[in-house]
Amino acid sequence: MDATLIVRTGQRITAILWNKLVAAVRSCRVLAGEGIRLRITPNGTIVSCSTWKPWNHPFKVSMGPESATVERGLIDGIEPTIDGVPIGGDADKNKPQPKLKIKPPKTGKDGRGWIAVEITCDTEKQWAVKSAEIVQVAELLVSDKAKARHPIAMLRRGKTGDLSHFQIEFFNLQHRADVQDASARHFFWPA
């Protein structure tokens, strides 16, 4: 904040100070953009949006009737694959973006399933991520301590039998493992 805008008791308000105050107030006002309407009321400003554009974030899941598409995302700089093809596709080998088969979906007793990224760690290189694969599973737990799963989206079967999904991950990821003698704990966080 500009220190010259702080007024003390008894100080004269000059034209220069007044103009600085007006500029400061104008810089704080909300501006409408494309498709955005503002309605300024005595109780505040109402922001309305007439258009909606999807946000194509990393690991965004789009569902079809028999498959799902996962947008490109990275884990420690590694792009996961689906059936050996990177999730963003492989232009050099002329392979389009792959689809994850989810028919029939794998779900647990509670009717929930997961679209997850399953990583394999290189135990000889300080547990760095060696490979990553997008999988559809009923459980997130794995028995191999060199592997871990992180949920990308949750699948849920409704009472009518229809399948819906709920996005969980919105960012590229980082991974670290805390290795004990008999087990390993895997940690994921946004990159």
mmCIF file of N, CA and C in Angstrom, residues 55-73 79-83 85-90 95-103 114-117 133-136 152-155 163 165-169:
data_model
loop_
_atom_site.group_PDB
_atom_site.id
_atom_site.type_symbol
_atom_site.label_atom_id
_atom_site.label_comp_id
_atom_site.label_asym_id
_atom_site.label_seq_id
_atom_site.Cartn_x
_atom_site.Cartn_y
_atom_site.Cartn_z
ATOM 1 N N TRP A 55 -13.035 -26.460 -17.550
ATOM 2 C CA TRP A 55 -11.632 -26.284 -17.220
ATOM 3 C C TRP A 55 -10.939 -27.615 -17.481
ATOM 4 N N ASN A 56 -10.112 -27.672 -18.490
ATOM 5 C CA ASN A 56 -9.399 -28.896 -18.826
ATOM 6 C C ASN A 56 -8.143 -28.987 -17.980
ATOM 7 N N HIS A 57 -8.321 -29.434 -16.761
ATOM 8 C CA HIS A 57 -7.229 -29.542 -15.797
ATOM 9 C C HIS A 57 -6.543 -30.898 -15.937
ATOM 10 N N PRO A 58 -5.370 -31.061 -15.344
ATOM 11 C CA PRO A 58 -4.702 -32.365 -15.365
ATOM 12 C C PRO A 58 -5.583 -33.443 -14.722
ATOM 13 N N PHE A 59 -5.560 -34.623 -15.305
ATOM 14 C CA PHE A 59 -6.275 -35.805 -14.827
ATOM 15 C C PHE A 59 -7.797 -35.655 -14.863
ATOM 16 N N LYS A 60 -8.329 -34.751 -15.684
ATOM 17 C CA LYS A 60 -9.781 -34.600 -15.789
ATOM 18 C C LYS A 60 -10.360 -35.860 -16.431
ATOM 19 N N VAL A 61 -11.359 -36.450 -15.771
ATOM 20 C CA VAL A 61 -11.981 -37.678 -16.241
ATOM 21 C C VAL A 61 -13.281 -37.343 -16.959
ATOM 22 N N SER A 62 -13.436 -37.864 -18.170
ATOM 23 C CA SER A 62 -14.679 -37.754 -18.938
ATOM 24 C C SER A 62 -15.202 -39.164 -19.147
ATOM 25 N N MET A 63 -16.450 -39.396 -18.777
ATOM 26 C CA MET A 63 -17.026 -40.735 -18.840
ATOM 27 C C MET A 63 -17.856 -40.925 -20.090
ATOM 28 N N GLY A 64 -17.761 -42.117 -20.644
ATOM 29 C CA GLY A 64 -18.624 -42.571 -21.714
ATOM 30 C C GLY A 64 -19.375 -43.788 -21.205
ATOM 31 N N PRO A 65 -20.202 -44.413 -22.048
ATOM 32 C CA PRO A 65 -20.964 -45.566 -21.569
ATOM 33 C C PRO A 65 -20.102 -46.790 -21.234
ATOM 34 N N GLU A 66 -18.988 -46.966 -21.936
ATOM 35 C CA GLU A 66 -18.153 -48.148 -21.700
ATOM 36 C C GLU A 66 -16.702 -47.821 -21.398
ATOM 37 N N SER A 67 -16.340 -46.539 -21.452
ATOM 38 C CA SER A 67 -14.941 -46.164 -21.241
ATOM 39 C C SER A 67 -14.851 -44.769 -20.642
ATOM 40 N N ALA A 68 -13.650 -44.441 -20.205
ATOM 41 C CA ALA A 68 -13.373 -43.115 -19.649
ATOM 42 C C ALA A 68 -12.108 -42.581 -20.300
ATOM 43 N N THR A 69 -12.055 -41.279 -20.442
ATOM 44 C CA THR A 69 -10.871 -40.605 -20.958
ATOM 45 C C THR A 69 -10.293 -39.766 -19.836
ATOM 46 N N VAL A 70 -8.980 -39.806 -19.695
ATOM 47 C CA VAL A 70 -8.300 -39.034 -18.652
ATOM 48 C C VAL A 70 -7.365 -38.050 -19.346
ATOM 49 N N GLU A 71 -7.531 -36.755 -19.029
ATOM 50 C CA GLU A 71 -6.674 -35.731 -19.632
ATOM 51 C C GLU A 71 -5.242 -35.873 -19.129
ATOM 52 N N ARG A 72 -4.324 -35.323 -19.884
ATOM 53 C CA ARG A 72 -2.897 -35.438 -19.588
ATOM 54 C C ARG A 72 -2.569 -34.811 -18.234
ATOM 55 N N GLY A 73 -1.820 -35.552 -17.430
ATOM 56 C CA GLY A 73 -1.320 -35.102 -16.144
ATOM 57 C C GLY A 73 0.014 -35.782 -15.884
ATOM 58 N N GLU A 79 4.407 -39.067 -17.371
ATOM 59 C CA GLU A 79 3.025 -39.140 -17.836
ATOM 60 C C GLU A 79 2.532 -40.577 -17.721
ATOM 61 N N PRO A 80 1.428 -40.799 -16.987
ATOM 62 C CA PRO A 80 0.889 -42.156 -16.874
ATOM 63 C C PRO A 80 0.410 -42.676 -18.226
ATOM 64 N N THR A 81 0.236 -43.993 -18.300
ATOM 65 C CA THR A 81 -0.209 -44.643 -19.530
ATOM 66 C C THR A 81 -1.503 -45.403 -19.292
ATOM 67 N N ILE A 82 -2.179 -45.711 -20.382
ATOM 68 C CA ILE A 82 -3.308 -46.641 -20.400
ATOM 69 C C ILE A 82 -2.970 -47.654 -21.478
ATOM 70 N N ASP A 83 -2.813 -48.896 -21.099
ATOM 71 C CA ASP A 83 -2.415 -49.961 -22.032
ATOM 72 C C ASP A 83 -1.153 -49.605 -22.797
ATOM 73 N N VAL A 85 0.017 -46.699 -23.711
ATOM 74 C CA VAL A 85 -0.031 -45.447 -24.468
ATOM 75 C C VAL A 85 -0.164 -44.292 -23.481
ATOM 76 N N PRO A 86 0.666 -43.240 -23.590
ATOM 77 C CA PRO A 86 0.530 -42.093 -22.683
ATOM 78 C C PRO A 86 -0.892 -41.530 -22.720
ATOM 79 N N ILE A 87 -1.396 -41.068 -21.574
ATOM 80 C CA ILE A 87 -2.795 -40.632 -21.504
ATOM 81 C C ILE A 87 -3.096 -39.428 -22.382
ATOM 82 N N GLY A 88 -2.084 -38.684 -22.781
ATOM 83 C CA GLY A 88 -2.296 -37.571 -23.710
ATOM 84 C C GLY A 88 -2.199 -38.003 -25.160
ATOM 85 N N GLY A 89 -1.941 -39.292 -25.413
ATOM 86 C CA GLY A 89 -1.731 -39.787 -26.771
ATOM 87 C C GLY A 89 -0.253 -39.707 -27.132
ATOM 88 N N ASP A 90 0.106 -40.312 -28.244
ATOM 89 C CA ASP A 90 1.490 -40.324 -28.710
ATOM 90 C C ASP A 90 1.497 -39.935 -30.183
ATOM 91 N N LYS A 95 -0.623 -42.502 -32.255
ATOM 92 C CA LYS A 95 -1.593 -43.146 -31.368
ATOM 93 C C LYS A 95 -2.424 -42.070 -30.697
ATOM 94 N N PRO A 96 -3.758 -42.112 -30.848
ATOM 95 C CA PRO A 96 -4.612 -41.102 -30.217
ATOM 96 C C PRO A 96 -4.696 -41.312 -28.713
ATOM 97 N N GLN A 97 -5.361 -40.376 -28.054
ATOM 98 C CA GLN A 97 -5.544 -40.461 -26.608
ATOM 99 C C GLN A 97 -6.299 -41.749 -26.277
ATOM 100 N N PRO A 98 -5.744 -42.588 -25.405
ATOM 101 C CA PRO A 98 -6.387 -43.882 -25.115
ATOM 102 C C PRO A 98 -7.599 -43.729 -24.210
ATOM 103 N N LYS A 99 -8.446 -44.748 -24.249
ATOM 104 C CA LYS A 99 -9.624 -44.787 -23.389
ATOM 105 C C LYS A 99 -9.477 -45.936 -22.394
ATOM 106 N N LEU A 100 -9.877 -45.689 -21.166
ATOM 107 C CA LEU A 100 -9.833 -46.694 -20.112
ATOM 108 C C LEU A 100 -11.148 -47.451 -20.121
ATOM 109 N N LYS A 101 -11.086 -48.746 -20.324
ATOM 110 C CA LYS A 101 -12.304 -49.559 -20.356
ATOM 111 C C LYS A 101 -12.853 -49.702 -18.936
ATOM 112 N N ILE A 102 -14.143 -49.403 -18.778
ATOM 113 C CA ILE A 102 -14.771 -49.491 -17.458
ATOM 114 C C ILE A 102 -16.034 -50.356 -17.494
ATOM 115 N N LYS A 103 -16.211 -51.114 -18.547
ATOM 116 C CA LYS A 103 -17.402 -51.964 -18.643
ATOM 117 C C LYS A 103 -16.993 -53.404 -18.508
ATOM 118 N N TRP A 114 -12.980 -46.893 -8.276
ATOM 119 C CA TRP A 114 -12.026 -45.799 -8.391
ATOM 120 C C TRP A 114 -11.342 -45.823 -9.743
ATOM 121 N N ILE A 115 -11.152 -44.654 -10.318
ATOM 122 C CA ILE A 115 -10.191 -44.485 -11.398
ATOM 123 C C ILE A 115 -8.984 -43.888 -10.701
ATOM 124 N N ALA A 116 -7.876 -44.604 -10.772
ATOM 125 C CA ALA A 116 -6.699 -44.225 -9.992
ATOM 126 C C ALA A 116 -5.451 -44.294 -10.853
ATOM 127 N N VAL A 117 -4.420 -43.623 -10.383
ATOM 128 C CA VAL A 117 -3.112 -43.770 -10.999
ATOM 129 C C VAL A 117 -2.321 -44.712 -10.103
ATOM 130 N N GLU A 133 0.466 -45.960 -14.293
ATOM 131 C CA GLU A 133 -0.595 -46.508 -15.143
ATOM 132 C C GLU A 133 -1.943 -46.072 -14.581
ATOM 133 N N ILE A 134 -2.873 -45.684 -15.443
ATOM 134 C CA ILE A 134 -4.231 -45.359 -15.024
ATOM 135 C C ILE A 134 -5.014 -46.668 -14.986
ATOM 136 N N VAL A 135 -5.672 -46.947 -13.864
ATOM 137 C CA VAL A 135 -6.415 -48.191 -13.686
ATOM 138 C C VAL A 135 -7.799 -47.896 -13.125
ATOM 139 N N GLN A 136 -8.725 -48.840 -13.335
ATOM 140 C CA GLN A 136 -10.046 -48.764 -12.713
ATOM 141 C C GLN A 136 -10.128 -49.944 -11.753
ATOM 142 N N ILE A 152 -8.038 -40.680 -8.758
ATOM 143 C CA ILE A 152 -8.248 -39.572 -9.693
ATOM 144 C C ILE A 152 -9.726 -39.196 -9.693
ATOM 145 N N ALA A 153 -10.592 -40.222 -9.702
ATOM 146 C CA ALA A 153 -12.041 -40.011 -9.663
ATOM 147 C C ALA A 153 -12.686 -41.190 -8.954
ATOM 148 N N MET A 154 -13.821 -40.921 -8.317
ATOM 149 C CA MET A 154 -14.587 -41.983 -7.665
ATOM 150 C C MET A 154 -15.776 -42.325 -8.552
ATOM 151 N N LEU A 155 -16.021 -43.608 -8.747
ATOM 152 C CA LEU A 155 -17.197 -44.071 -9.474
ATOM 153 C C LEU A 155 -18.223 -44.537 -8.453
ATOM 154 N N LEU A 163 -24.129 -45.273 -13.519
ATOM 155 C CA LEU A 163 -22.795 -45.022 -12.974
ATOM 156 C C LEU A 163 -22.465 -43.544 -13.107
ATOM 157 N N HIS A 165 -19.576 -40.327 -11.854
ATOM 158 C CA HIS A 165 -18.206 -40.158 -11.368
ATOM 159 C C HIS A 165 -18.053 -38.800 -10.709
ATOM 160 N N PHE A 166 -17.122 -38.742 -9.763
ATOM 161 C CA PHE A 166 -16.837 -37.532 -9.016
ATOM 162 C C PHE A 166 -15.341 -37.285 -9.097
ATOM 163 N N GLN A 167 -14.978 -36.155 -9.675
ATOM 164 C CA GLN A 167 -13.562 -35.816 -9.858
ATOM 165 C C GLN A 167 -12.914 -35.569 -8.504
ATOM 166 N N ILE A 168 -11.727 -36.138 -8.300
ATOM 167 C CA ILE A 168 -10.989 -35.962 -7.048
ATOM 168 C C ILE A 168 -9.721 -35.147 -7.277
ATOM 169 N N GLU A 169 -8.977 -35.473 -8.320
ATOM 170 C CA GLU A 169 -7.683 -34.831 -8.554
ATOM 171 C C GLU A 169 -7.802 -33.767 -9.644
#
